[in-house]
Amino acid sequence: MRDTVKPDGALFGDPHETPDGTTVIPVSNPVGVFVIHDGHVKWEAAVDTTRVLLIGAMTGLMAATLGTLAVLRKPPWPDVVIRRTR
């Protein structure tokens, strides 16, 4: 936290104005920015879509692996034994 906070203790960066008149105010932690456009303030969260997709894929892979192991260990169908007596 000490590395990201300015020496004066500010948690917000200097405002930047884009050519279309939008003012962007960066925050010390990379979780998003405040955007001021036409007098309205909006929070834009920084979402790492790669991380979200990776977590979803890993969750699906784990569920498929555990399901496969459960079926191989004890199949859900009954044990069928055919006996012939003479």
Short mmCIF file of C-alpha atoms in Angstrom, two decimals:
data_model
loop_
_atom_site.label_atom_id
_atom_site.label_comp_id
_atom_site.label_asym_id
_atom_site.label_seq_id
_atom_site.Cartn_x
_atom_site.Cartn_y
_atom_site.Cartn_z
CA MET A 1 0.00 0.00 0.00
CA ARG A 2 2.87 2.35 0.75
CA ASP A 3 4.13 2.08 -2.85
CA THR A 4 0.80 3.09 -4.40
CA VAL A 5 -0.09 6.03 -2.13
CA LYS A 6 1.36 9.42 -2.94
CA PRO A 7 3.62 11.04 -0.32
CA ASP A 8 0.87 13.51 0.57
CA GLY A 9 -1.50 10.60 1.39
CA ALA A 10 -3.81 11.04 -1.61
CA LEU A 11 -5.54 7.89 -2.83
CA PHE A 12 -6.60 9.44 -6.14
CA GLY A 13 -4.41 10.44 -9.06
CA ASP A 14 -4.44 13.64 -11.08
CA PRO A 15 -7.53 14.06 -13.28
CA HIS A 16 -7.10 13.55 -17.02
CA GLU A 17 -9.46 15.10 -19.55
CA THR A 18 -10.12 13.28 -22.84
CA PRO A 19 -10.87 15.08 -26.14
CA ASP A 20 -14.62 14.38 -25.80
CA GLY A 21 -14.78 16.21 -22.46
CA THR A 22 -14.72 13.17 -20.17
CA THR A 23 -12.66 13.55 -17.01
CA VAL A 24 -10.97 10.38 -15.74
CA ILE A 25 -9.68 10.20 -12.16
CA PRO A 26 -7.41 7.18 -11.51
CA VAL A 27 -7.45 5.43 -8.13
CA SER A 28 -4.34 4.20 -6.28
CA ASN A 29 -5.42 0.54 -6.38
CA PRO A 30 -6.04 -0.88 -9.87
CA VAL A 31 -9.72 -1.70 -9.30
CA GLY A 32 -11.20 0.98 -11.54
CA VAL A 33 -11.56 4.71 -12.19
CA PHE A 34 -14.07 7.47 -11.61
CA VAL A 35 -15.38 8.91 -14.90
CA ILE A 36 -17.03 12.34 -15.01
CA HIS A 37 -18.97 12.98 -18.23
CA ASP A 38 -21.59 15.71 -18.73
CA GLY A 39 -21.71 16.36 -15.00
CA HIS A 40 -22.45 12.72 -14.08
CA VAL A 41 -19.96 10.70 -12.03
CA LYS A 42 -19.68 6.99 -12.77
CA TRP A 43 -17.43 4.25 -11.38
CA GLU A 44 -15.85 2.04 -14.06
CA ALA A 45 -14.58 -1.18 -12.53
CA ALA A 46 -11.47 -2.78 -13.99
CA VAL A 47 -12.44 -6.37 -14.84
CA ASP A 48 -9.82 -8.87 -15.93
CA THR A 49 -11.86 -11.00 -18.35
CA THR A 50 -8.97 -13.41 -18.87
CA ARG A 51 -8.94 -14.23 -15.16
CA VAL A 52 -12.73 -14.63 -15.08
CA LEU A 53 -12.62 -17.01 -18.07
CA LEU A 54 -9.73 -18.97 -16.57
CA ILE A 55 -11.57 -19.42 -13.27
CA GLY A 56 -14.68 -20.60 -15.13
CA ALA A 57 -12.72 -23.07 -17.25
CA MET A 58 -10.84 -24.45 -14.24
CA THR A 59 -14.08 -24.84 -12.28
CA GLY A 60 -15.65 -26.76 -15.17
CA LEU A 61 -12.58 -28.96 -15.54
CA MET A 62 -12.53 -29.76 -11.82
CA ALA A 63 -16.26 -30.59 -11.83
CA ALA A 64 -15.86 -32.87 -14.86
CA THR A 65 -12.85 -34.61 -13.30
CA LEU A 66 -14.56 -35.18 -9.95
CA GLY A 67 -17.72 -36.41 -11.69
CA THR A 68 -15.73 -38.84 -13.83
CA LEU A 69 -13.85 -40.18 -10.81
CA ALA A 70 -17.10 -40.66 -8.89
CA VAL A 71 -18.67 -42.61 -11.77
CA LEU A 72 -15.58 -44.77 -12.28
CA ARG A 73 -15.34 -45.57 -8.57
CA LYS A 74 -19.00 -46.52 -8.12
CA PRO A 75 -21.10 -46.50 -11.27
CA PRO A 76 -24.66 -45.21 -10.83
CA TRP A 77 -26.16 -48.22 -12.62
CA PRO A 78 -26.87 -51.46 -10.74
CA ASP A 79 -24.56 -54.46 -10.85
CA VAL A 80 -26.08 -56.90 -13.31
CA VAL A 81 -25.05 -60.52 -12.91
CA ILE A 82 -26.42 -63.22 -15.19
CA ARG A 83 -26.29 -66.72 -13.68
CA ARG A 84 -27.11 -69.86 -15.51
CA THR A 85 -28.08 -72.89 -13.52
CA ARG A 86 -28.27 -76.37 -15.00
#
